[in-house]
XYZ file of N, CA and C in Angstrom:
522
model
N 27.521 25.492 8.806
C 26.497 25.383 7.776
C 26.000 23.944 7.672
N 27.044 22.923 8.120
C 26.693 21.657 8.043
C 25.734 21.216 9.385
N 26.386 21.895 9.972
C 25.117 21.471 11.713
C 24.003 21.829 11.088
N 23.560 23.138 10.652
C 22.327 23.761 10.296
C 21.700 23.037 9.526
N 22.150 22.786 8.365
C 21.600 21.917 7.669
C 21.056 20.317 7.668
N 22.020 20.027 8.738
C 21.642 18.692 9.419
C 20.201 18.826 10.696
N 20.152 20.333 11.050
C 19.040 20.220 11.963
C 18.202 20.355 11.455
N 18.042 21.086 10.187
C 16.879 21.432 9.244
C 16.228 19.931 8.370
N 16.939 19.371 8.461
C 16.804 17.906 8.130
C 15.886 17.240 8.915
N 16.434 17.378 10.154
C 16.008 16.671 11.409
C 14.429 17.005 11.073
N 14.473 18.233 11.036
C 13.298 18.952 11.817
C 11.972 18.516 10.416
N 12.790 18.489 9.735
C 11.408 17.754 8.336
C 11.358 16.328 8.478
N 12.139 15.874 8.688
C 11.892 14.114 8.957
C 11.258 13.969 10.197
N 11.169 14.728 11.541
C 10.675 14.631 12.176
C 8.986 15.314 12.326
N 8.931 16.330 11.540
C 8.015 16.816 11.271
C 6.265 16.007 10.545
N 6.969 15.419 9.981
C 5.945 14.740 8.941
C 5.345 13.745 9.634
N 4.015 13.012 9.643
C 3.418 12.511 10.508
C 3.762 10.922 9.825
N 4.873 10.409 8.972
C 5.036 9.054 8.648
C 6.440 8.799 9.470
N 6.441 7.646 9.016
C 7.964 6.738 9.753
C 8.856 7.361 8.532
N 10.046 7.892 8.681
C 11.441 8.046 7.396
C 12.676 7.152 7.902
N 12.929 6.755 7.251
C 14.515 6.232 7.734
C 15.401 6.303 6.668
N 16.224 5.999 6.705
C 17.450 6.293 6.036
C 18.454 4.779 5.754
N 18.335 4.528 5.289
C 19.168 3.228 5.258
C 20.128 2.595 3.860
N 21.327 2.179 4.949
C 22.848 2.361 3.772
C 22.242 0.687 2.779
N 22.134 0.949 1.552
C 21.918 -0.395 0.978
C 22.679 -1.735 1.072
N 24.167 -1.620 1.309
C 24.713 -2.674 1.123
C 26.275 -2.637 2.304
N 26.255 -3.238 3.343
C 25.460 -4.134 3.851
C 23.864 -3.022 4.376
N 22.939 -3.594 5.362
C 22.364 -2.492 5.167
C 22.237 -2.477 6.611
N 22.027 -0.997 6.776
C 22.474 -0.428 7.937
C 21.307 0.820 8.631
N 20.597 0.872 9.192
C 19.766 1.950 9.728
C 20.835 3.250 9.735
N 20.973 4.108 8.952
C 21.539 5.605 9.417
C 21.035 6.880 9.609
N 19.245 6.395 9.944
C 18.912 7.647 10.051
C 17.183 6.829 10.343
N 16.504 7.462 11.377
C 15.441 7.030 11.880
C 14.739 7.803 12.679
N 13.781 8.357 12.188
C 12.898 9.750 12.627
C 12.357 8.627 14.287
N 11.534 9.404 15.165
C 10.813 9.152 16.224
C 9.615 7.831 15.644
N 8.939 8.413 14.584
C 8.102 6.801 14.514
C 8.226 5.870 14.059
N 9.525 5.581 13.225
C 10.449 5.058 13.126
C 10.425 3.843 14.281
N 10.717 4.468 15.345
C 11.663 3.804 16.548
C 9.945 3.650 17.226
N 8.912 4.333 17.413
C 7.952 4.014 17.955
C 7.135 3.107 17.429
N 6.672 2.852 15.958
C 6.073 1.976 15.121
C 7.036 0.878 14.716
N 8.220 0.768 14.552
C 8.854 -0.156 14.057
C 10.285 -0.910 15.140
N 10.683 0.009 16.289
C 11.517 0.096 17.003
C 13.297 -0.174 16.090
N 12.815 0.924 14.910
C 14.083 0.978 14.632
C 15.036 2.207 14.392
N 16.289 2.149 14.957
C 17.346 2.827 15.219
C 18.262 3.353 14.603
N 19.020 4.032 14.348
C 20.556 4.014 13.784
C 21.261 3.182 14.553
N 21.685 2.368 13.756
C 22.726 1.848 14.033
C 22.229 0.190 14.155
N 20.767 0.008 13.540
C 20.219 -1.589 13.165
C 21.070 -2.017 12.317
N 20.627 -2.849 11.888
C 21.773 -4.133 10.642
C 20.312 -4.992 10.560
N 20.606 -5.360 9.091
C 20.572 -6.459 8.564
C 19.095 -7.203 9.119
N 19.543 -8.130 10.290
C 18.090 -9.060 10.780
C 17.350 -7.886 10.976
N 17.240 -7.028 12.206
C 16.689 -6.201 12.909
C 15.627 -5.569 11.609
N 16.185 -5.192 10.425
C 16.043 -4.657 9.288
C 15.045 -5.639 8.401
N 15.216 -6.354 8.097
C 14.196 -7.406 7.647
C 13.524 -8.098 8.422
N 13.443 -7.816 9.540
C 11.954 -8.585 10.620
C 11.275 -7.186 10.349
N 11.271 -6.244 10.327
C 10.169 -5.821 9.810
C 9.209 -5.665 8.459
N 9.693 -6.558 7.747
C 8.733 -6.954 6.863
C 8.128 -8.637 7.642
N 6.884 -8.266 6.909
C 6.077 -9.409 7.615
C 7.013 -10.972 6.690
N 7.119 -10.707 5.159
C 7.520 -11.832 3.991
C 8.985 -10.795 3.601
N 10.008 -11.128 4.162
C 11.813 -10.720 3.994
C 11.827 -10.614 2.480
N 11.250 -11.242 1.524
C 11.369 -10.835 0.205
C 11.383 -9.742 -0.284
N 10.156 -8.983 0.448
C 9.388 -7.830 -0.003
C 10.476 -6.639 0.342
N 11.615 -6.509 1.107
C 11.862 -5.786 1.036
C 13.565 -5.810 0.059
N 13.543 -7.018 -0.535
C 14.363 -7.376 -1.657
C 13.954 -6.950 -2.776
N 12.627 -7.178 -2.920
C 11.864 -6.368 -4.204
C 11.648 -4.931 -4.408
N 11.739 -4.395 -3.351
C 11.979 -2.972 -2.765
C 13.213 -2.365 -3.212
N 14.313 -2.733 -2.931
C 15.763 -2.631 -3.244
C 15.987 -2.247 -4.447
N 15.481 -3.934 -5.290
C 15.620 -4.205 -6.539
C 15.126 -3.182 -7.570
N 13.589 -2.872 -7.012
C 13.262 -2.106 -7.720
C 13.180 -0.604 -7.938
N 13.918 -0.056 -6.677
C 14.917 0.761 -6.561
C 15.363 1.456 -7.589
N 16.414 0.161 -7.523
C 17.627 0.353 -8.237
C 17.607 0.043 -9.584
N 16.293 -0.400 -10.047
C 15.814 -0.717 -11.090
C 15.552 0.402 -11.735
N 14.788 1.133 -11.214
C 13.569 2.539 -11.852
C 14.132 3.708 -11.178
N 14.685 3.711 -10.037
C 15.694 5.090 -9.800
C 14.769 5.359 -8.642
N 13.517 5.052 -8.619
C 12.302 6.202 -7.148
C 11.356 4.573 -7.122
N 10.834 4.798 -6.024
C 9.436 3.353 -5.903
C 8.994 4.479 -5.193
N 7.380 4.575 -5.639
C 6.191 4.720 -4.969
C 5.109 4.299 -4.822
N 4.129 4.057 -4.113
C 3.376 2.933 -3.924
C 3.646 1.330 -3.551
N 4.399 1.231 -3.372
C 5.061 -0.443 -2.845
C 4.029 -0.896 -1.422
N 3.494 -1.641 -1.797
C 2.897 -2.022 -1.140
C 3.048 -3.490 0.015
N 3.103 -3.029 0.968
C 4.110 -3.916 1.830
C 3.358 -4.648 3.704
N 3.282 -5.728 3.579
C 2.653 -5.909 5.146
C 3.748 -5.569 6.140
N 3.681 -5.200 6.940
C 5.184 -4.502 8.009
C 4.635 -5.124 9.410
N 5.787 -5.586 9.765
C 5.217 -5.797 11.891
C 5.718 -4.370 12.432
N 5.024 -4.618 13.529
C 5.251 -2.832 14.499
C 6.290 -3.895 15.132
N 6.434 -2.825 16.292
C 7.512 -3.289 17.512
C 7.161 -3.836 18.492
N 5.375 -4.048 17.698
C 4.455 -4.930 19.434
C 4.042 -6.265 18.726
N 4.731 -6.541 17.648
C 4.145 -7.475 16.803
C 3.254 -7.741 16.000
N 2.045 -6.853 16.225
C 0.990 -6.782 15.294
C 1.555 -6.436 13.843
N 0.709 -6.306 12.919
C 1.267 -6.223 11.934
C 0.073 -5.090 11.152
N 0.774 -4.492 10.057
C -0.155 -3.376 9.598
C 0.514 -3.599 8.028
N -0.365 -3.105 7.045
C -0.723 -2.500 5.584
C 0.103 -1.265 5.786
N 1.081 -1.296 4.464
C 1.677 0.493 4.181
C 2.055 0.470 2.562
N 2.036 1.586 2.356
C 2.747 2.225 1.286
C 4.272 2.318 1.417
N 4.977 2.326 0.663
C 6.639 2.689 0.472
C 6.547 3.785 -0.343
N 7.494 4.894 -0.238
C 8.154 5.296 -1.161
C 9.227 5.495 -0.785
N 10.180 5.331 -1.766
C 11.291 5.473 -1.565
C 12.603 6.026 -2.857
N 13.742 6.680 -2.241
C 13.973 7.708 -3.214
C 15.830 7.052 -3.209
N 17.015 6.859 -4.360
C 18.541 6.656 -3.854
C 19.062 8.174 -3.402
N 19.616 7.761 -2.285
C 20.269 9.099 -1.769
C 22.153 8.447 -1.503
N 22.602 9.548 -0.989
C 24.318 9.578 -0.718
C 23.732 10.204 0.728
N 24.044 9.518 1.684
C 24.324 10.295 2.854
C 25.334 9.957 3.351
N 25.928 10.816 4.216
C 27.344 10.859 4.956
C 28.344 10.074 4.040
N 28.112 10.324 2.899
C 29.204 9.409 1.992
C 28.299 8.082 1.366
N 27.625 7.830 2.281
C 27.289 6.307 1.775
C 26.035 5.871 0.994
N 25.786 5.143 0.595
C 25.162 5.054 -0.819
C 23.633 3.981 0.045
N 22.679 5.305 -0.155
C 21.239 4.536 0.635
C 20.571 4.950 0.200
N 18.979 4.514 1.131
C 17.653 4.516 0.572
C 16.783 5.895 1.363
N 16.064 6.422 1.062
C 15.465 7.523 1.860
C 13.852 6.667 1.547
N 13.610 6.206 2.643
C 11.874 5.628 2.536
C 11.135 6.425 3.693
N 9.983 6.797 3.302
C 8.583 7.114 3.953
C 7.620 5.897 3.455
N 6.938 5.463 4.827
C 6.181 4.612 5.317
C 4.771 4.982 5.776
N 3.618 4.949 4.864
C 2.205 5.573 5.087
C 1.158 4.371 5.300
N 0.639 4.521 6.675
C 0.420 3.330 6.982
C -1.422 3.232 5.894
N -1.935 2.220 5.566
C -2.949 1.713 5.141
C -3.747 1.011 5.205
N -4.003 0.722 6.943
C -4.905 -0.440 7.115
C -6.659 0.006 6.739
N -6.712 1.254 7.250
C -7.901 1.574 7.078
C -7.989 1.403 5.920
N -7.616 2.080 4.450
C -7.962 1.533 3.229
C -7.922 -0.043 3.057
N -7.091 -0.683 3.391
C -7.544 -2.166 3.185
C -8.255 -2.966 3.601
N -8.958 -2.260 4.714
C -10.210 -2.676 5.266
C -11.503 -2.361 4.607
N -11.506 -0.902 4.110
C -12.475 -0.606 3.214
C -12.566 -1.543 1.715
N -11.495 -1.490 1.433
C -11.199 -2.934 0.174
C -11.807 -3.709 0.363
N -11.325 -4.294 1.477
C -12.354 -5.929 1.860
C -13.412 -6.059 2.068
N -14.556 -4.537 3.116
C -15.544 -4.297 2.572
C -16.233 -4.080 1.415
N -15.670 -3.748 0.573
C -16.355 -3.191 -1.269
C -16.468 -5.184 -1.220
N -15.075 -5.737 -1.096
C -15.269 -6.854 -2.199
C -16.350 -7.696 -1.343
N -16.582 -7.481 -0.080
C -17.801 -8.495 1.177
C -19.068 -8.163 0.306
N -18.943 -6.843 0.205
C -20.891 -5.971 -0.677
C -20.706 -6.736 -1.775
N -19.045 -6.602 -2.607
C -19.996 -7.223 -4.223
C -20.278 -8.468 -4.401
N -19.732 -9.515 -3.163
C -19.723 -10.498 -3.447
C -21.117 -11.111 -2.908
N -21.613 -10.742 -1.850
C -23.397 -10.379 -1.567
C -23.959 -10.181 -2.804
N -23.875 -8.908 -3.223
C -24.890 -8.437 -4.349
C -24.496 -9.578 -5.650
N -23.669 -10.113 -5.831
C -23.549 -10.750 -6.953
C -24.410 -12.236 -6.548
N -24.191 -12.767 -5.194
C -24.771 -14.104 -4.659
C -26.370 -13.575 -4.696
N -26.674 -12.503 -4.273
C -28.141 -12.310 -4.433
C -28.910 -12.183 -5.513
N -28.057 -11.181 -6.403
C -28.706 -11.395 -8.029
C -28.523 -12.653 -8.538
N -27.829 -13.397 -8.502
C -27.345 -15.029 -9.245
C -28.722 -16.106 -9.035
N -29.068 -15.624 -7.393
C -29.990 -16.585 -7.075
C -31.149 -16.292 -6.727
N -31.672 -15.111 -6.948
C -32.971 -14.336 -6.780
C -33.748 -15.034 -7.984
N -34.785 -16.073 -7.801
C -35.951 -15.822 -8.050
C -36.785 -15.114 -9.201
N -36.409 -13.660 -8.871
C -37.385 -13.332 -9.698
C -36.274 -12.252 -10.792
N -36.722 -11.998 -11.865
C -35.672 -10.702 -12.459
C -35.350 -9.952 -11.957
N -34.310 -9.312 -12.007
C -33.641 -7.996 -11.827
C -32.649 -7.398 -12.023
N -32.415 -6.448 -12.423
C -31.217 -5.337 -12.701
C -30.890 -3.999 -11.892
N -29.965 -3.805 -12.496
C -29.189 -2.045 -12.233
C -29.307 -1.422 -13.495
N -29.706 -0.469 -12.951
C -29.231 0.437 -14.200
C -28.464 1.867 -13.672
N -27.375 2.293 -14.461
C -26.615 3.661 -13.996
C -27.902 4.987 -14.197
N -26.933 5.790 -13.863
C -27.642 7.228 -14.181
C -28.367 7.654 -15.504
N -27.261 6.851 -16.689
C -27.619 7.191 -17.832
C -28.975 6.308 -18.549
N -29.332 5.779 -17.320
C -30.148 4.459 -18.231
C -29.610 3.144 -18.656
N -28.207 3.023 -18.447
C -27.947 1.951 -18.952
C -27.976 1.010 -17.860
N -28.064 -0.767 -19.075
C -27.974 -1.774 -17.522
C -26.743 -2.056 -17.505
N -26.280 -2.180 -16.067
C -25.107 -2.275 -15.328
C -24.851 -3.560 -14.834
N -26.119 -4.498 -14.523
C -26.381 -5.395 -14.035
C -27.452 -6.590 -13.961
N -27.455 -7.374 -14.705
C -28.814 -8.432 -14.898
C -28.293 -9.263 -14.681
N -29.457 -10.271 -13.508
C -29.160 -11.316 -12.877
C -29.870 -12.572 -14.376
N -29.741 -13.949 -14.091
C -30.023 -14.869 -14.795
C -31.815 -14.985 -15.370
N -32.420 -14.368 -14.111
C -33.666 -14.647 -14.089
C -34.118 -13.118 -15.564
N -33.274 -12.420 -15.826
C -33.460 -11.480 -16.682
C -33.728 -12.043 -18.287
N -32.893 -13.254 -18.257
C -32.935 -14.059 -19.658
C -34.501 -14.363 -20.103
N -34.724 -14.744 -18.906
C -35.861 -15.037 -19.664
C -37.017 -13.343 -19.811
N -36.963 -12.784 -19.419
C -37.641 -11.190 -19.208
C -37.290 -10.657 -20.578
N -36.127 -10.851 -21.194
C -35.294 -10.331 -22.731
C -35.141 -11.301 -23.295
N -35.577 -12.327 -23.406
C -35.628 -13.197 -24.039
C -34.353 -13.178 -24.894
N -33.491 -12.705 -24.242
C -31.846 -13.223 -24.559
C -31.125 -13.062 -23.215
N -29.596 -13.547 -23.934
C -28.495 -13.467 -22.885
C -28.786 -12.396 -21.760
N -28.786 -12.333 -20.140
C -28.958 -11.089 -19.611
C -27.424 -10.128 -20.144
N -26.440 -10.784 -20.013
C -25.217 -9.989 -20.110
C -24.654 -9.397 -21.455
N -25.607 -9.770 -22.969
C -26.162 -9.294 -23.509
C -26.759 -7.844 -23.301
N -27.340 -7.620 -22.637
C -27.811 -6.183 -22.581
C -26.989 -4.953 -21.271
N -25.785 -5.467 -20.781
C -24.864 -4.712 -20.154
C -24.547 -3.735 -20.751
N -24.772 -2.945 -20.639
C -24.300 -1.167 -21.837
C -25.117 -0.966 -22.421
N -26.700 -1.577 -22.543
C -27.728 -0.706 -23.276
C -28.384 -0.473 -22.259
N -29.390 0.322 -23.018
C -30.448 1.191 -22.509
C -31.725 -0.066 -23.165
N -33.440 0.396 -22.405
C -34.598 0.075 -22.889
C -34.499 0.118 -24.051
């Protein structure tokens, strides 16, 4: 019943399209490491310690990880820079859950990688920081307004158009 259950294990940690590992907290020890695991991170059962913290890009982060753990009982969302096993380095999510395996007292983490969202991030903030340099120094008036009519957005040259503050009229309407 214990084989079975250990393959049924297998077969969901291996199943899922993230990195899982398994790892004993103290000292800490790789005891369990799905396929992308070992392909994205090149890590094993049976790592330790360094092997274990070179994959964080800043070794802190995965102290704060631990900590906060063991702090709040589950971490999700931890947000973490990680090196692969080719050195590059990538954006992920953590979650991570305390487990008992084979006796010993560890971490069960899934690893969802996030570069594409943090690329889109850095795009939003490239646009607002354009649109804000263009309204600031445009010349002539102008605004946004949402769906509802309201203004969302007045550049400097608006002050004088309302003959008040432009940011003054942020949340009204005509």
């Amino acid at each position: 019943e214990l084989e079975e259950r250990e393959q049924q294990f297998r077969a969901v940690a291996e199943g899922v399209p993230l990195t899982v590992t398994i790892v004993r907290l103290d000292p800490p020890e790789i005891l369990f490491a799905n396929a992308r695991a070992a392909e994205n991170f090149g890590l094993r059962a049976g790592d330790q310690g360094d092997a274990i913290r070179a994959v964080y890009v800043r070794p802190a982060d995965r102290s704060a990880l631990v900590a906060q753990l063991e702090r709040t009982g589950r971490v999700d969302g931890f947000e973490v820079e990680m090196r692969r096993v080719d050195g590059s380095t990538m954006w992920a999510l953590l979650s991570a859950r305390p487990i008992s395996f084979h006796g010993e007292r560890a971490m069960l983490t899934a690893v969802t990688e996030i570069d594409d969202r943090k690329l889109m991030e850095q795009a939003l903030r490239d646009s607002e920081a354009r649109l804000a340099a263009f309204m600031e120094n445009a010349p002539v008036g102008m605004y946004l307004k949402g769906v509802d009519g309201r203004y969302t957005l007045a550049n400097p040259e608006m002050t004088k158009v309302f003959a008040r503050p432009a940011l003054e009229m942020i949340g009204l309407t005509a």
